[in-house]
Coordinates of C-alpha atoms and ligand atoms in Angstrom, one line a residue:
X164 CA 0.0 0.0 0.0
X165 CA 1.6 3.5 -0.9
X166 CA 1.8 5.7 2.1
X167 CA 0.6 9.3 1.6
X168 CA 2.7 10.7 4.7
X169 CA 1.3 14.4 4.4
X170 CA -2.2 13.0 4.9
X171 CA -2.2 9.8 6.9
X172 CA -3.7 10.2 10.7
X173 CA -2.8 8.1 13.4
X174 CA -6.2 6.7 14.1
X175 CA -5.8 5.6 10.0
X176 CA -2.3 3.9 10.5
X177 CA -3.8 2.3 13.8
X178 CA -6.5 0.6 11.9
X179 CA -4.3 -0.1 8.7
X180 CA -1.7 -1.7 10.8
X181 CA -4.4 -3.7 12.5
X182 CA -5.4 -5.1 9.2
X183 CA -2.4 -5.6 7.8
X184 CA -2.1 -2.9 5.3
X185 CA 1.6 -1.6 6.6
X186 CA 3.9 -2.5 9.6
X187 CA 5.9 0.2 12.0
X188 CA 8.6 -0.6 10.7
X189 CA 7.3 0.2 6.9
X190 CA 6.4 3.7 8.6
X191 CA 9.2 4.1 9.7
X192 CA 11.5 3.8 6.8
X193 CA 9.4 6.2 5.0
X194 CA 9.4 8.5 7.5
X195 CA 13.4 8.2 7.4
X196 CA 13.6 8.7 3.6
X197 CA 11.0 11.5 3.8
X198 CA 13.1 13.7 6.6
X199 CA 16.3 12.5 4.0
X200 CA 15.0 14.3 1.5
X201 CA 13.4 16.9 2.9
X202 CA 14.3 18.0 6.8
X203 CA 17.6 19.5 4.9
X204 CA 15.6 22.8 4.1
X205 CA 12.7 22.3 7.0
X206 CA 14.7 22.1 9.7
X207 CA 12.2 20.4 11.8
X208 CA 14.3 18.1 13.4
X209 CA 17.5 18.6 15.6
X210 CA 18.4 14.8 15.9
X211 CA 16.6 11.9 14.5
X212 CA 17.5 8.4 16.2
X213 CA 16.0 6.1 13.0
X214 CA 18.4 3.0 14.5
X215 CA 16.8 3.5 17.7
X216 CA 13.0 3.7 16.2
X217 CA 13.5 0.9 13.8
X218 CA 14.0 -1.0 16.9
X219 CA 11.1 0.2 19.0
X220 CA 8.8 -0.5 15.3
X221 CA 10.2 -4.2 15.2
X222 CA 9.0 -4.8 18.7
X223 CA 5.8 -2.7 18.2
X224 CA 4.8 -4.9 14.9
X225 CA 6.1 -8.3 17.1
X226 CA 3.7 -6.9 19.8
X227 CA 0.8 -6.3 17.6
X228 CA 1.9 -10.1 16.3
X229 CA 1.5 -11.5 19.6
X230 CA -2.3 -9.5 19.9
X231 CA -0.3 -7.2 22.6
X232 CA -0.7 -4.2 20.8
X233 CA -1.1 -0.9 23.1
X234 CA -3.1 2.1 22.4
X235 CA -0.3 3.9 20.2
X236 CA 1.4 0.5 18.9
X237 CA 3.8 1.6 16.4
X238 CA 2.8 4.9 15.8
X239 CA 6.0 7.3 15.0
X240 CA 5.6 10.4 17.0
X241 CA 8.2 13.5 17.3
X242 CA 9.4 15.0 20.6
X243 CA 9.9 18.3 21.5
X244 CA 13.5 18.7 22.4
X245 CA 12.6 20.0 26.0
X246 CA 11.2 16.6 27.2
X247 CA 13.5 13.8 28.6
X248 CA 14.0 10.6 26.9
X249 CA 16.0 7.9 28.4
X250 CA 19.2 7.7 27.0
X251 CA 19.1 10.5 24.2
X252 CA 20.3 14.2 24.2
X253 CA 17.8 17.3 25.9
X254 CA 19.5 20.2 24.6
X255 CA 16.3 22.7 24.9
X256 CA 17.7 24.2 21.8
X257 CA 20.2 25.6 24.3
X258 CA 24.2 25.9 24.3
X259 CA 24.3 25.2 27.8
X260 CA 22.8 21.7 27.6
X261 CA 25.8 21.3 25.6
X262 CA 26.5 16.8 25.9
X263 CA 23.5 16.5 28.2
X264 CA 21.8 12.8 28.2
X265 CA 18.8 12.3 29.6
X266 CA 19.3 9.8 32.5
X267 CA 15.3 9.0 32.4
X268 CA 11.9 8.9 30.6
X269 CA 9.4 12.1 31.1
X270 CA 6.6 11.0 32.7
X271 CA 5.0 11.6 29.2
X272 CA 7.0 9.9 27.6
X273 CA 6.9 6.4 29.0
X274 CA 3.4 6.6 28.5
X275 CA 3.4 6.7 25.4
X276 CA 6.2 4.1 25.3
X277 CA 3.8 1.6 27.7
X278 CA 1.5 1.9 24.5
X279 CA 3.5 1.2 22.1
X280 CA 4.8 4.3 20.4
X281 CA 8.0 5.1 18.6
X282 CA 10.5 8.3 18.9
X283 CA 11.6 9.6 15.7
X284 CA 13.6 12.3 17.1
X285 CA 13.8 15.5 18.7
X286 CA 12.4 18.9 17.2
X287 CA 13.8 22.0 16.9
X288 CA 12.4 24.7 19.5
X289 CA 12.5 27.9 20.7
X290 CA 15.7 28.3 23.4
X291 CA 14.0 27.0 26.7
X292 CA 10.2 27.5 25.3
X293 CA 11.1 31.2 25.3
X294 CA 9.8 32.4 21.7
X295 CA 7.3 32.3 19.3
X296 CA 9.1 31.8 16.0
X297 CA 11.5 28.9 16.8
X298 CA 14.1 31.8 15.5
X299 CA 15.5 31.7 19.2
X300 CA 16.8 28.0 18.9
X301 CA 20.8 28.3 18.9
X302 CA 20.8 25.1 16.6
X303 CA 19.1 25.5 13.5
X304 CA 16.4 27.6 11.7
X305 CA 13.0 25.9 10.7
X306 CA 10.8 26.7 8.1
X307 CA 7.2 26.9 7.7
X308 CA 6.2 23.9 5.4
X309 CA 3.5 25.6 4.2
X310 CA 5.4 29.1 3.6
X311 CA 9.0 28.4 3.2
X312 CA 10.4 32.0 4.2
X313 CA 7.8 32.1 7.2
X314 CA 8.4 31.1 10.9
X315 CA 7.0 27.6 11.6
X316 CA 5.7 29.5 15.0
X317 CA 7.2 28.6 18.3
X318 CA 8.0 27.4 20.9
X319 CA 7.1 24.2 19.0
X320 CA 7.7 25.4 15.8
X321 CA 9.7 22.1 14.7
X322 CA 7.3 19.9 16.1
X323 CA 4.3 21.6 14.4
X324 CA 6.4 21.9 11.0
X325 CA 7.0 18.0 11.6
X326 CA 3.7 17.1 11.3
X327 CA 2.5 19.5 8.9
X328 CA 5.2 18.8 6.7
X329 CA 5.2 14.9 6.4
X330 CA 7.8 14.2 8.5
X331 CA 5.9 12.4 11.8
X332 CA 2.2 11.2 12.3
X333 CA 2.1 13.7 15.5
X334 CA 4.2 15.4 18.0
X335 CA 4.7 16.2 21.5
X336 CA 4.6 20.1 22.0
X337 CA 4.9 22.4 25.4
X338 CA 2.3 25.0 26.4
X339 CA 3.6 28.1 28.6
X340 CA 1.6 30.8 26.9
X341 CA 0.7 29.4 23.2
X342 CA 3.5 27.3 22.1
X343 CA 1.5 24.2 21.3
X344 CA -1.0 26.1 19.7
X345 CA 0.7 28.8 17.7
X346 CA 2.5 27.0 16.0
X347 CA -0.4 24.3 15.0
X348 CA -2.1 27.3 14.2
X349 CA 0.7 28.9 11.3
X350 CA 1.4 25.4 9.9
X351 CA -2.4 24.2 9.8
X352 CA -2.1 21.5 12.3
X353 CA -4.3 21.0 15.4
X354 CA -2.8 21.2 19.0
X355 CA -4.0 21.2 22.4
X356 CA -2.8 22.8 25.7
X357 CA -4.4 20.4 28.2
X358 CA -5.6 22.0 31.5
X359 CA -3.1 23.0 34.2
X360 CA -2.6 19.6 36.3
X361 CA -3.8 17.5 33.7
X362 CA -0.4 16.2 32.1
X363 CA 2.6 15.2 34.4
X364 CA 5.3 17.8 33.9
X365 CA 8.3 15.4 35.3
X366 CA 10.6 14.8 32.9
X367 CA 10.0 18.2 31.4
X368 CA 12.5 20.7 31.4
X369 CA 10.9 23.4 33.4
X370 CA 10.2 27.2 31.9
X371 CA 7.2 28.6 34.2
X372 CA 6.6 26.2 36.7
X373 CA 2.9 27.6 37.3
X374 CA 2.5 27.7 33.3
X375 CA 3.7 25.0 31.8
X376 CA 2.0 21.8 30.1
X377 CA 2.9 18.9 28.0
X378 CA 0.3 18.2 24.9
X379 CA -0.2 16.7 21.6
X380 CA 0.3 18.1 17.9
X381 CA -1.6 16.5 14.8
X382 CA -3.6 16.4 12.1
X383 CA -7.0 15.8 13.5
X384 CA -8.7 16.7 16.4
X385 CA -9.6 12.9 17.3
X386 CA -5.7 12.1 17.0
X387 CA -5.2 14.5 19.7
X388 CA -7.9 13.0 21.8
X389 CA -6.4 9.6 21.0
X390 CA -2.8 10.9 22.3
X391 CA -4.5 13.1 24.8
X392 CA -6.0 9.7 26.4
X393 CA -2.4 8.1 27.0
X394 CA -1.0 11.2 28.3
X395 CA -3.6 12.1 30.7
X396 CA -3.7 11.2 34.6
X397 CA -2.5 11.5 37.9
X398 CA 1.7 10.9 38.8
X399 CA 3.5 10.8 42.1
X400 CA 6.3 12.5 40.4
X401 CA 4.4 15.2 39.8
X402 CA 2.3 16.8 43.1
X403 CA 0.8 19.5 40.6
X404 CA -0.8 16.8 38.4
X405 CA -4.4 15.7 39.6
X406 CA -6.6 12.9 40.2
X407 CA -9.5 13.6 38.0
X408 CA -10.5 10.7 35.9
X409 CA -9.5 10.3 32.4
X410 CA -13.0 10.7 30.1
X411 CA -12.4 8.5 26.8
X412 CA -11.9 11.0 24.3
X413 CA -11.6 9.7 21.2
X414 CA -15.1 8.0 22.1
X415 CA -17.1 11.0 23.2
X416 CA -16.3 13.1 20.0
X417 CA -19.8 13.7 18.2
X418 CA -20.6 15.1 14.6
X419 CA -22.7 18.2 16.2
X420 CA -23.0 20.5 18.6
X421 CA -26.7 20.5 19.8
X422 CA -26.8 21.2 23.5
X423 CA -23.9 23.2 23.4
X424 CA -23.3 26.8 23.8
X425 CA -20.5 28.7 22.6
X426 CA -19.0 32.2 23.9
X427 CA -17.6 34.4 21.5
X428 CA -15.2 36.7 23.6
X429 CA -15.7 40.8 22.6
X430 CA -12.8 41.6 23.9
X431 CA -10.6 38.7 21.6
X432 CA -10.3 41.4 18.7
X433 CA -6.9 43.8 18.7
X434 CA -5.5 46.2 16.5
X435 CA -3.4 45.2 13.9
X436 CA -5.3 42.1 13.6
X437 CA -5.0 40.7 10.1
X438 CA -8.9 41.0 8.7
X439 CA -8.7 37.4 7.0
X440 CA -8.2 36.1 10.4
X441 CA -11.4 37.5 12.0
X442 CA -13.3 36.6 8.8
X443 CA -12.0 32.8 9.3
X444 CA -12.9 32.4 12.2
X445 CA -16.3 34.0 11.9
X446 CA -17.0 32.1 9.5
X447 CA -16.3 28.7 12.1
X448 CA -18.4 30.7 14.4
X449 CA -21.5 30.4 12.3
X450 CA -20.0 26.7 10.7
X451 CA -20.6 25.9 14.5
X452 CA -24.1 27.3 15.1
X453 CA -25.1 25.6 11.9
X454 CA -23.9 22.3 13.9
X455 CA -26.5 23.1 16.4
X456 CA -24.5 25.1 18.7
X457 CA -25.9 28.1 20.6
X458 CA -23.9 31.0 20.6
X459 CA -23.5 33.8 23.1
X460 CA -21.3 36.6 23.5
X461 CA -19.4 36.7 26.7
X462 CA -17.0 39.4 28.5
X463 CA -13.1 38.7 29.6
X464 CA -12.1 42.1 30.5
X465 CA -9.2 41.7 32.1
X466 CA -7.6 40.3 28.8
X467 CA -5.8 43.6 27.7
X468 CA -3.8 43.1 30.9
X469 CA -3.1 39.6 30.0
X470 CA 0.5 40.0 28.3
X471 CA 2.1 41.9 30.7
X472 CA 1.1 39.3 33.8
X473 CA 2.4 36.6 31.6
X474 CA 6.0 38.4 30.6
X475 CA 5.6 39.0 34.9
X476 CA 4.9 35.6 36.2
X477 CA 6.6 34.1 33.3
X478 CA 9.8 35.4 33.4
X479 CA 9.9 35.5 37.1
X480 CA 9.4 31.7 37.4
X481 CA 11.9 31.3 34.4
X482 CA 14.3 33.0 36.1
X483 CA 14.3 30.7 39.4
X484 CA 14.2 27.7 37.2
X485 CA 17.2 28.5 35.1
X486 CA 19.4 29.1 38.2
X487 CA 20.0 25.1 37.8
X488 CA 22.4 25.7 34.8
X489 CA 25.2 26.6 36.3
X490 CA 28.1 24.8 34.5
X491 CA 27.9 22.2 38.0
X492 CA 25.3 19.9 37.1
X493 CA 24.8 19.6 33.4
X494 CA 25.9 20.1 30.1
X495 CA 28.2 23.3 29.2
X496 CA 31.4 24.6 31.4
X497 CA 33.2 27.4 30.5
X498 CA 36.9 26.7 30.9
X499 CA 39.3 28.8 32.5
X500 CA 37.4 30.0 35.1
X501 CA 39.9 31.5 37.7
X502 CA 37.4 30.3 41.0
X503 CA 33.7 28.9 41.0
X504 CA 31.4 32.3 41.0
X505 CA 33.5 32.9 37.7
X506 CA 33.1 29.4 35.9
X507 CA 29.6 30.3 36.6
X508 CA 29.3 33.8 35.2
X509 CA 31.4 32.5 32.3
X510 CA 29.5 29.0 32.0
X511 CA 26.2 31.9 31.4
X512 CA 27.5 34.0 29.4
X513 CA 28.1 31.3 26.9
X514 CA 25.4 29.3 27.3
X515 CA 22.6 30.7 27.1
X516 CA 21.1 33.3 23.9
X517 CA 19.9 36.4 24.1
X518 CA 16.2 35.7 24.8
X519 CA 17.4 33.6 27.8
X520 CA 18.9 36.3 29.3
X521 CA 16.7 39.0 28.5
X522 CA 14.0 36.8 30.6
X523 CA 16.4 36.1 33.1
X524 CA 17.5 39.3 33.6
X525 CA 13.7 40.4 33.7
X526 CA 12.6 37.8 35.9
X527 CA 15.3 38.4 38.7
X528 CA 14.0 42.3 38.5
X529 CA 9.9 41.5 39.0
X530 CA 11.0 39.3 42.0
X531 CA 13.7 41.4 43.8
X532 CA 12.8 42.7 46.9
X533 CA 12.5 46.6 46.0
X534 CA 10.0 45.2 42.8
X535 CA 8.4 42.3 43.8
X536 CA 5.5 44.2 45.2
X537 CA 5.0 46.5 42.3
X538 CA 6.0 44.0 39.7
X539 CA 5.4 40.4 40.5
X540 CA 2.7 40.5 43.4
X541 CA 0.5 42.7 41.4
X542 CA 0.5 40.6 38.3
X543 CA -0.3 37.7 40.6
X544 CA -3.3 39.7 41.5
X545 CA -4.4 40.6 37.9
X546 CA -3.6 36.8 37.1
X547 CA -6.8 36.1 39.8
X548 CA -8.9 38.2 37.5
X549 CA -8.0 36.7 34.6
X550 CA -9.2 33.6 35.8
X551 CA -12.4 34.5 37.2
X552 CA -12.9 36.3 33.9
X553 CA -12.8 32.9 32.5
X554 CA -14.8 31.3 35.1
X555 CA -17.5 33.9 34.8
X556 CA -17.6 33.3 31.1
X557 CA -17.9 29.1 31.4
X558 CA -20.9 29.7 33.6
X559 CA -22.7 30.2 30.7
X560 CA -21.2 28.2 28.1
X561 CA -19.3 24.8 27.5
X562 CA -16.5 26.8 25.3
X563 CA -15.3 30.0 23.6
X564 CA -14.0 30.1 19.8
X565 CA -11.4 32.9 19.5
X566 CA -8.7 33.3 16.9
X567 CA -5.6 31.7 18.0
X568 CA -3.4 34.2 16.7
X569 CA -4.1 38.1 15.5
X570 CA -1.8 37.3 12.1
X571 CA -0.9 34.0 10.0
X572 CA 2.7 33.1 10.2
X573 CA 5.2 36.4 9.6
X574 CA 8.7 36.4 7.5
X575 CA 11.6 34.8 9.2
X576 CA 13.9 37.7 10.5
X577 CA 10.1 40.4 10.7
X578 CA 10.1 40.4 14.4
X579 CA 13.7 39.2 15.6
X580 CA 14.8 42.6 16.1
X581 CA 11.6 43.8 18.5
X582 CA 10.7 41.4 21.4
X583 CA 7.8 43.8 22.4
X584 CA 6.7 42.8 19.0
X585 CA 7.0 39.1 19.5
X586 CA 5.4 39.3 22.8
X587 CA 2.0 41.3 21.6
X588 CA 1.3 38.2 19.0
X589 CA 0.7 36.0 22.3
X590 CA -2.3 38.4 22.8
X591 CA -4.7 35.2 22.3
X592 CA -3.3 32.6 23.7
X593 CA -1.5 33.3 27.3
X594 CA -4.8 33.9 29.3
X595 CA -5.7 30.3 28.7
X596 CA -2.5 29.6 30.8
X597 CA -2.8 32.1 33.0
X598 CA -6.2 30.8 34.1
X599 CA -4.8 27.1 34.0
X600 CA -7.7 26.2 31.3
X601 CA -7.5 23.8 28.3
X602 CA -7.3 25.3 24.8
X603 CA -7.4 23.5 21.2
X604 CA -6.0 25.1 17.8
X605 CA -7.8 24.0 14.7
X606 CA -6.9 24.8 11.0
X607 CA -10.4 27.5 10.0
X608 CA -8.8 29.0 7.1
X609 CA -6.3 30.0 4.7
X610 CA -5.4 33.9 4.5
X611 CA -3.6 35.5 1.3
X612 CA -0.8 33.8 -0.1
X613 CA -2.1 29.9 1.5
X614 CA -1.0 30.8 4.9
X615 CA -2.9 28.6 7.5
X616 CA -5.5 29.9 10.4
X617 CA -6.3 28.8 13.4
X618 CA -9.3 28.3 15.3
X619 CA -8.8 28.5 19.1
X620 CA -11.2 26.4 21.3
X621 CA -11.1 27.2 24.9
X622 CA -12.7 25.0 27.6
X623 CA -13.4 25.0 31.4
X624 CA -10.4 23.2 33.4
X625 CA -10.3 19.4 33.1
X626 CA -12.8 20.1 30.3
X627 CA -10.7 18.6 27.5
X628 CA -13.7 16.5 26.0
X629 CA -16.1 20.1 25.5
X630 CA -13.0 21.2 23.4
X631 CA -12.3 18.1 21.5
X632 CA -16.1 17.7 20.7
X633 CA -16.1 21.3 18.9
X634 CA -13.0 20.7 17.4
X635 CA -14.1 17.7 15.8
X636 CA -17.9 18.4 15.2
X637 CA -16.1 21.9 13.4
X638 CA -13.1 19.7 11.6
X639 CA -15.6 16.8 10.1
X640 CA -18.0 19.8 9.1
X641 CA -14.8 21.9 7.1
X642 CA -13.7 18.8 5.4
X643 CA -10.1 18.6 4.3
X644 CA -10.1 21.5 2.4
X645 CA -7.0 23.2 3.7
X646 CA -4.8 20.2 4.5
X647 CA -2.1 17.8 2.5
Ligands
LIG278 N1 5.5 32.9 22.9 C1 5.4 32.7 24.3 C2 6.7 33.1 25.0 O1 7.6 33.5 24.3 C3 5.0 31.4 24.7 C4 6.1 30.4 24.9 C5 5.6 29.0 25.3 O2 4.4 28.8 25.4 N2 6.6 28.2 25.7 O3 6.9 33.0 26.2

């Protein structure tokens, strides 16, 4: 059977390896001559271990042989270079992690592994999660697949250019304030930040502590609710991570809405926002009434304060987090250090970009102890707000559809010489990490020039199936218009 790797799902590869169609291991080789021939100018990768997935899709296929076959058996997925994997480099796109090897499996990871699925490799990131155009990465540059001399998006840009490019069924992404669904959103992929708690963060190089979550990258919603399934649940490593039972996804998607209501934020509309956008996604706003949705308009007003608490709290919690790299304990150390607070300083300068250190240099101001009243407790405060914004809004609806992002993807190089710039495009997306809610990017549209649109579905906490019912309801209803 002729694979069609820019197309095929992994719910379709599931059922085709159950009947025999293909094997992993025939995935797999495709996969591998596909990033051959065409990661060279993507860039979506930063290593690719093929030995080591050939391997894990010969026991997959003897698995499925044996009528052992887990959830994900065989399925070739991408990781985000930022989660740990057992015996492979973690460099966070980073200098500093300079000949780091992970010494175990991310939480999220060895579930996947217990069902079955194989690691490709390791995608190409944003330095530490700290972006939105993977231009930060002090490896490599990816491109959008879709828009060659575009940004792929970021953080996750190499895992969402991965996927939308042919070169892995799906991808593990990371969620601090949009880098999951940014990215899905400029390459036309789907991509869901789960809820705060929902998704184990051990094994997961830390960025905001308060922020941060782990979550799938695909091409169809009920692929993410398939993924979303094995990554779900409760971990001792993880005392953040809760105890609410898992819902079977994949099984609860539904081809309407009726009984639903929808909230369409006022205040989710900014200037400079690129008018195909709003016209996409109004145009999924009425696609979802016709599915028997009701839709209401509902206030978050506290959004226009959103990006400032998130560069706040962010950057604060960055900035205790990267105190670990310090030239001791992993990776990089600067030589000829002349006593230890020097090897540090040195060990810093080197290692990390400029980003990093803007961030760092940030966070340490918001938290010290002339600031931290007037900076970091304050945005703490607004942060409050923000949430019961949202929980104001969900006691009147099941979800919101908002754009995911005011433009499409922008020109590699546009906005690397104004982070204020960078920062404003997160407009859309940081609340729902802020208020530790779960968010979904869909593919809605196509602006001038082919250059994907995303839908953003927002849901209650621990909510995951209201968002992955629109999302799904919405994709069957589009068709595959925009996709391949
Ligand atoms: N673009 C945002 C930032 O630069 C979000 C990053 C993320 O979610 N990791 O912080």
């Amino acid at each position: 059977m002729k694979l069609n790797l820019s197309t095929l799902t992994v719910s379709d590869a599931l059922a085709h390896m159950a009947s025999g169609d293909f094997k992993s291991i025939d995935l797999v080789e495709a996969l591998g001559a596909a990033i051959a021939v065409r990661d060279g100018e993507l860039g979506a990768y930063v290593s690719v271990d093929l030995a080591g997935a050939r391997a894990e899709a010969e026991a997959a296929d003897r698995a499925r042989a044996a009528g052992k076959a887990g959830r994900l058996c065989g399925i070739p997925i991408a990781i985000k270079d930022v989660l740990n994997v057992r015996g492979q480099p973690c460099t966070c796109a980073s200098k500093i992690l300079d000949g780091y090897v992970a010494p175990y499996d991310a939480t999220a990871i060895a579930r996947l592994r217990a069902e079955g699925a194989v690691f490709l490799g390791r995608t190409n990131m944003d330095e530490f999660a700290m972006g939105g155009s993977t231009e930060n990465s002090a490896i490599k540059r990816t491109r959008n697949p879709r828009a060659l001399d575009r940004v792929p998006g970021g953080s996750s840009g190499g895992s969402a250019a991965a996927v939308a490019g042919g070169l892995a069924l799906a991808a593990l992404g990371t969620d601090t304030g949009g880098s999951i669904r940014q990215p899905a959103a400029f390459c036309g992929c789907v991509g869901l930040k789960p809820s705060y708690g929902r998704v184990s963060r051990y094994g997961l190089t830390a960025f905001a502590s308060s922020l941060d979550q782990i979550g799938p990258m695909t091409r169809t919603v009920r692929d993410a609710a398939l993924l979303q399934e094995v990554l779900s649940g409760a971990d001792p490593m993880d005392a953040t991570c809760v105890e609410t039972p898992v819902p079977p996804y994949a099984a609860q998607l539904t081809e309407d809405l009726r009984g639903m209501t929808l909230g369409v934020p006022a205040e989710y509309v900014v200037e400079g926002m690129d008018p195909a956008v709003a016209q996409a996604v109004q145009h999924a706003v009425e696609r979802c009434r016709d599915l028997g949705a009701r839709i209401v308009e509902v206030k978050l007003p506290h959004t226009m304060f959103a990006i400032a608490t998130y560069y706040i709290i962010g950057t604060a919690e960055a900035s205790a987090n990267l105190a670990r790299f310090d030239g001791v304990r992993y990776g990089l150390r600067a030589t000829g250090a002349t006593d230890p607070l020097d090897m540090y300083k040195r060990t810093r300068a080197a290692g990390f970009g400029p980003e990093v250190k803007r961030r760092i240099i940030l966070g340490t101001y918001v938290l010290s102890s002339g600031y931290h009243d007037a900076y970091y407790l304050k945005a703490q405060k607004v942060r409050t707000l923000i949430r019961r914004d949202f929980e104001q809004a969900f006691a009147s609806c099941d979800a919101l559809l908002t754009p995911c992002t005011p433009t499409p993807a922008f020109r590699m190089g546009e906005k690397t010489q104004d982070p204020l710039q960078m920062y404003l495009g997160d407009i859309f997306t940081v609340t729902a990490n802020l208020a530790g809610i779960c968010g979904l990017s869909v593919p809605c549209g196509v602006a001038p020039g082919g250059l994907p649109i995303g839908l953003q579905i927002l849901g209650p906490a621990m909510k995951e199936e209201n968002i992955l019912r629109v999302g799904h309801a919405y994709e069957v209803a589009r068709g595959d218009q925009w996709l391949g």
